[in-house]
Amino acid sequence: MINVTVWNEGLHEKSDPAVGRVYPDGIHGCIKQFLSPQADFSVRTATLSQRSCGLPDKVLDSTDVLLWWGHMAHDKVPDKLVEKIRQRVLGGMGLIVLHSGHHSKLFKALMGTTCNLQWRDADRERVWTVEPTHPIAQGVPQSFDLPQEEMYGERFDIPAPEKLIFLGWFAGGEVFRAGCCWQRGLGRIFYFQPGHESNPTYHNEHVQRILINAVRWAAPTLPVQLPEGCPNPQVTPEERYREASAQ
Ligand code: ZN
């Protein structure tokens, strides 16, 4: 069983009636709805307004894959929580960063770059599958169109993806690395660009297929049997230092 937590700041849906109409149960509610029928997934949601931002230790400790949607309140996520989640990813938790999550503290901390990009209002986007044999691309057509999606364009200031799975092309001529994979420590990270709050992107069957596949791909294969003497990445350098100085 893969324990999935869908985190969403959940503010646009409340403050903008147009967004609330597209996602009456919130973006997190919509994502939970299409992930939940997968027999090997156990899905719950968490939002910024909940206690501990919805991510107390007992939730993080039992999360195999975390999905992250944020936009207007990146700075409201406490640094301490960001660092805690970053350590969980290094220890093997999978992370799927969605759309404007590119500017979250968490994603920037894991990438080590600004994660800036070009953007403008909605346009037609064609998503191209450029790595069709990758597990995240299974069942996804060679290309599909999103009639309205916020334009994100290059340059996207990220470290070169270890795998580029999807490329976005916009009717205005821009292109964007729309689906990218990295590994940090033991954890797998997937960034997926489509998903602006006022567009019904998460209702699209291909987007849903991509995110279902991404959850399975990002799920940890822990417990990893580390060779004797190999430092355990789940132990932070500070803990290692404390252990060493206690001896
Ligand atoms: Zn957006």
Short mmCIF file of C-alpha atoms and ligand atoms in Angstrom, two decimals:
data_model
loop_
_atom_site.label_atom_id
_atom_site.label_comp_id
_atom_site.label_asym_id
_atom_site.label_seq_id
_atom_site.Cartn_x
_atom_site.Cartn_y
_atom_site.Cartn_z
CA MET A 1 0.00 0.00 0.00
CA ILE A 2 1.31 3.46 -0.92
CA ASN A 3 0.36 6.13 1.63
CA VAL A 4 -0.27 9.34 -0.29
CA THR A 5 -0.74 12.80 1.24
CA VAL A 6 -2.06 15.52 -1.05
CA TRP A 7 -1.03 18.91 0.38
CA ASN A 8 -2.65 22.09 -0.91
CA GLU A 9 -2.49 25.61 0.47
CA GLY A 10 -6.21 25.74 -0.39
CA LEU A 11 -6.63 29.53 -0.52
CA HIS A 12 -7.59 30.34 -4.13
CA GLU A 13 -10.58 28.01 -3.93
CA LYS A 14 -11.94 30.01 -0.97
CA SER A 15 -11.08 33.54 -2.10
CA ASP A 16 -12.00 33.30 -5.80
CA PRO A 17 -15.50 32.00 -6.65
CA ALA A 18 -14.38 31.14 -10.22
CA VAL A 19 -11.74 28.77 -8.80
CA GLY A 20 -14.23 27.39 -6.29
CA ARG A 21 -16.52 26.46 -9.19
CA VAL A 22 -13.73 24.52 -10.96
CA TYR A 23 -12.65 22.80 -7.72
CA PRO A 24 -15.62 22.77 -5.30
CA ASP A 25 -13.77 20.31 -3.04
CA GLY A 26 -10.47 22.11 -3.48
CA ILE A 27 -7.61 21.09 -5.74
CA HIS A 28 -6.58 18.57 -3.05
CA GLY A 29 -10.12 17.14 -3.00
CA CYS A 30 -10.11 16.70 -6.78
CA ILE A 31 -6.70 15.00 -6.76
CA LYS A 32 -7.74 12.74 -3.88
CA GLN A 33 -10.87 11.79 -5.81
CA PHE A 34 -8.99 10.49 -8.86
CA LEU A 35 -6.14 8.87 -6.90
CA SER A 36 -8.36 7.06 -4.38
CA PRO A 37 -9.83 4.38 -6.71
CA GLN A 38 -6.31 2.94 -7.18
CA ALA A 39 -6.38 -0.20 -5.03
CA ASP A 40 -2.75 0.18 -3.96
CA PHE A 41 -3.14 3.81 -2.81
CA SER A 42 -4.30 5.09 0.56
CA VAL A 43 -4.95 8.81 0.07
CA ARG A 44 -5.50 11.66 2.50
CA THR A 45 -5.33 15.43 2.18
CA ALA A 46 -3.69 18.21 4.19
CA THR A 47 -4.02 21.98 3.90
CA LEU A 48 -2.19 25.05 5.14
CA SER A 49 -5.02 26.19 7.45
CA GLN A 50 -4.94 22.98 9.48
CA ARG A 51 -2.87 22.63 12.65
CA SER A 52 0.84 22.16 11.85
CA CYS A 53 -0.12 23.03 8.24
CA GLY A 54 -1.81 19.63 8.12
CA LEU A 55 1.57 17.92 8.33
CA PRO A 56 2.33 16.97 11.93
CA ASP A 57 5.01 14.31 12.45
CA LYS A 58 2.49 11.49 12.62
CA VAL A 59 1.24 12.38 9.11
CA LEU A 60 4.73 12.84 7.65
CA ASP A 61 5.94 9.62 9.30
CA SER A 62 3.23 7.67 7.50
CA THR A 63 3.54 9.39 4.11
CA ASP A 64 5.24 7.53 1.26
CA VAL A 65 4.48 10.13 -1.41
CA LEU A 66 3.65 13.80 -0.82
CA LEU A 67 1.97 15.94 -3.51
CA TRP A 68 2.47 19.70 -3.13
CA TRP A 69 0.28 22.48 -4.59
CA GLY A 70 1.02 26.03 -3.39
CA HIS A 71 1.06 29.52 -4.86
CA MET A 72 0.11 32.62 -2.87
CA ALA A 73 1.27 31.52 0.58
CA HIS A 74 4.67 29.88 0.06
CA ASP A 75 6.06 32.13 2.81
CA LYS A 76 3.41 30.93 5.28
CA VAL A 77 4.97 27.47 5.38
CA PRO A 78 7.40 27.55 8.32
CA ASP A 79 11.10 27.02 7.52
CA LYS A 80 11.27 24.32 10.19
CA LEU A 81 8.55 22.32 8.46
CA VAL A 82 10.21 22.79 5.07
CA GLU A 83 13.48 21.44 6.46
CA LYS A 84 11.70 18.51 8.08
CA ILE A 85 10.04 17.56 4.78
CA ARG A 86 13.32 18.02 2.90
CA GLN A 87 14.95 15.54 5.29
CA ARG A 88 12.05 13.11 4.72
CA VAL A 89 12.66 13.32 0.96
CA LEU A 90 16.40 12.69 1.43
CA GLY A 91 15.41 9.68 3.51
CA GLY A 92 13.26 8.21 0.74
CA MET A 93 9.81 9.88 0.74
CA GLY A 94 8.57 10.60 -2.79
CA LEU A 95 7.61 14.18 -3.68
CA ILE A 96 5.43 15.45 -6.53
CA VAL A 97 5.54 19.22 -6.95
CA LEU A 98 2.65 20.70 -8.91
CA HIS A 99 2.46 23.82 -11.08
CA SER A 100 3.18 27.00 -9.01
CA GLY A 101 4.83 24.78 -6.40
CA HIS A 102 7.96 25.51 -8.46
CA HIS A 103 8.39 28.57 -6.20
CA SER A 104 7.73 26.77 -2.93
CA LYS A 105 10.49 26.91 -0.32
CA LEU A 106 10.54 23.12 -0.38
CA PHE A 107 11.18 22.74 -4.12
CA LYS A 108 13.77 25.53 -4.16
CA ALA A 109 15.57 23.97 -1.19
CA LEU A 110 15.72 20.61 -2.94
CA MET A 111 16.79 22.06 -6.30
CA GLY A 112 19.25 24.65 -4.97
CA THR A 113 18.29 27.18 -7.68
CA THR A 114 15.78 30.04 -8.02
CA CYS A 115 13.30 27.89 -10.02
CA ASN A 116 12.23 31.10 -11.80
CA LEU A 117 10.46 30.96 -15.15
CA GLN A 118 8.62 33.08 -17.72
CA TRP A 119 4.84 33.26 -17.43
CA ARG A 120 1.75 34.92 -18.84
CA ASP A 121 -1.97 34.35 -18.97
CA ALA A 122 -3.70 31.26 -20.21
CA ASP A 123 -3.14 29.88 -23.68
CA ARG A 124 -3.61 26.51 -25.37
CA GLU A 125 -0.91 24.07 -24.26
CA ARG A 126 0.13 20.90 -26.03
CA VAL A 127 1.91 18.48 -23.73
CA TRP A 128 4.37 16.22 -25.56
CA THR A 129 5.56 12.91 -24.15
CA VAL A 130 9.29 12.89 -24.84
CA GLU A 131 10.24 9.81 -22.78
CA PRO A 132 7.46 7.35 -23.68
CA THR A 133 9.11 4.31 -22.07
CA HIS A 134 9.30 5.95 -18.63
CA PRO A 135 6.87 4.58 -16.00
CA ILE A 136 5.27 8.04 -15.59
CA ALA A 137 4.38 8.11 -19.31
CA GLN A 138 2.60 4.74 -19.43
CA GLY A 139 -0.87 5.11 -20.99
CA VAL A 140 -0.22 8.74 -21.91
CA PRO A 141 -0.59 9.67 -25.62
CA GLN A 142 2.25 11.09 -27.70
CA SER A 143 0.67 14.50 -27.16
CA PHE A 144 -2.52 15.98 -25.73
CA ASP A 145 -3.97 19.47 -25.61
CA LEU A 146 -5.09 21.53 -22.64
CA PRO A 147 -7.39 24.22 -24.12
CA GLN A 148 -6.51 26.71 -21.35
CA GLU A 149 -3.42 26.59 -19.19
CA GLU A 150 -1.29 29.33 -17.70
CA MET A 151 1.81 29.80 -19.88
CA TYR A 152 5.04 28.77 -18.16
CA GLY A 153 8.06 29.29 -20.43
CA GLU A 154 11.81 28.80 -20.50
CA ARG A 155 14.15 29.44 -19.12
CA PHE A 156 13.08 27.44 -16.11
CA ASP A 157 15.95 27.85 -13.65
CA ILE A 158 16.28 24.27 -12.43
CA PRO A 159 19.20 21.86 -12.36
CA ALA A 160 19.11 19.73 -15.54
CA PRO A 161 16.44 17.08 -14.93
CA GLU A 162 17.74 13.54 -14.59
CA LYS A 163 14.84 12.58 -16.85
CA LEU A 164 12.66 14.92 -18.88
CA ILE A 165 9.36 13.12 -19.47
CA PHE A 166 7.05 15.86 -20.81
CA LEU A 167 7.59 19.01 -22.81
CA GLY A 168 4.95 21.73 -22.96
CA TRP A 169 4.35 23.83 -26.10
CA PHE A 170 2.09 26.87 -26.01
CA ALA A 171 0.14 28.40 -28.89
CA GLY A 172 2.17 31.60 -28.38
CA GLY A 173 5.27 29.63 -29.38
CA GLU A 174 6.85 29.13 -25.95
CA VAL A 175 8.15 25.78 -24.72
CA PHE A 176 8.62 24.48 -21.19
CA ARG A 177 10.11 21.44 -19.47
CA ALA A 178 6.72 20.37 -18.12
CA GLY A 179 7.50 17.01 -16.50
CA CYS A 180 10.90 16.50 -14.85
CA CYS A 181 12.43 13.86 -12.57
CA TRP A 182 15.25 14.06 -10.03
CA GLN A 183 16.55 12.02 -7.15
CA ARG A 184 17.74 13.71 -3.95
CA GLY A 185 19.23 11.39 -1.35
CA LEU A 186 16.98 8.33 -1.48
CA GLY A 187 13.90 10.29 -2.53
CA ARG A 188 12.38 10.65 -5.97
CA ILE A 189 11.00 14.02 -7.08
CA PHE A 190 8.66 14.73 -10.01
CA TYR A 191 7.71 18.25 -11.06
CA PHE A 192 4.62 18.67 -13.28
CA GLN A 193 3.74 22.08 -14.72
CA PRO A 194 0.03 21.99 -15.81
CA GLY A 195 -2.41 22.77 -12.98
CA HIS A 196 -3.27 26.47 -12.74
CA GLU A 197 -6.07 26.93 -10.21
CA SER A 198 -8.66 28.50 -12.54
CA ASN A 199 -8.23 25.91 -15.32
CA PRO A 200 -9.87 22.46 -15.04
CA THR A 201 -6.51 20.77 -15.63
CA TYR A 202 -6.83 18.17 -12.86
CA HIS A 203 -10.10 16.99 -14.42
CA ASN A 204 -8.17 15.99 -17.58
CA GLU A 205 -7.85 12.21 -17.95
CA HIS A 206 -4.24 12.35 -19.20
CA VAL A 207 -3.13 14.62 -16.38
CA GLN A 208 -4.78 12.20 -13.96
CA ARG A 209 -2.99 9.24 -15.55
CA ILE A 210 0.35 11.08 -15.28
CA LEU A 211 -0.14 11.82 -11.57
CA ILE A 212 -1.30 8.25 -10.79
CA ASN A 213 1.82 6.94 -12.54
CA ALA A 214 4.00 9.51 -10.78
CA VAL A 215 2.80 8.39 -7.34
CA ARG A 216 3.80 4.78 -8.10
CA TRP A 217 7.14 5.91 -9.55
CA ALA A 218 7.96 8.17 -6.59
CA ALA A 219 6.95 5.65 -3.91
CA PRO A 220 9.96 4.62 -1.85
CA THR A 221 11.39 1.15 -2.06
CA LEU A 222 12.39 1.40 1.60
CA PRO A 223 13.58 -0.15 3.75
CA VAL A 224 16.75 0.05 1.72
CA GLN A 225 19.38 -2.44 2.78
CA LEU A 226 22.43 -0.19 2.95
CA PRO A 227 25.81 -1.87 2.77
CA GLU A 228 27.77 -2.12 6.01
CA GLY A 229 29.54 1.16 6.74
CA CYS A 230 27.44 3.22 4.30
CA PRO A 231 26.13 6.37 6.03
CA ASN A 232 22.36 6.24 6.38
CA PRO A 233 20.87 9.30 4.64
CA GLN A 234 17.88 9.12 6.99
CA VAL A 235 20.25 10.24 9.76
CA THR A 236 20.96 13.95 9.41
CA PRO A 237 24.59 15.16 9.40
CA GLU A 238 23.84 16.89 12.74
CA GLU A 239 22.73 13.59 14.28
CA ARG A 240 25.83 11.86 12.91
CA TYR A 241 27.97 14.61 14.40
CA ARG A 242 26.25 14.26 17.79
CA GLU A 243 26.70 10.47 17.70
CA ALA A 244 30.37 10.84 16.82
CA SER A 245 31.05 13.38 19.55
CA ALA A 246 29.28 11.22 22.15
CA GLN A 247 31.67 8.35 21.49
ZN ZN B 1 -0.82 29.31 -11.88
#
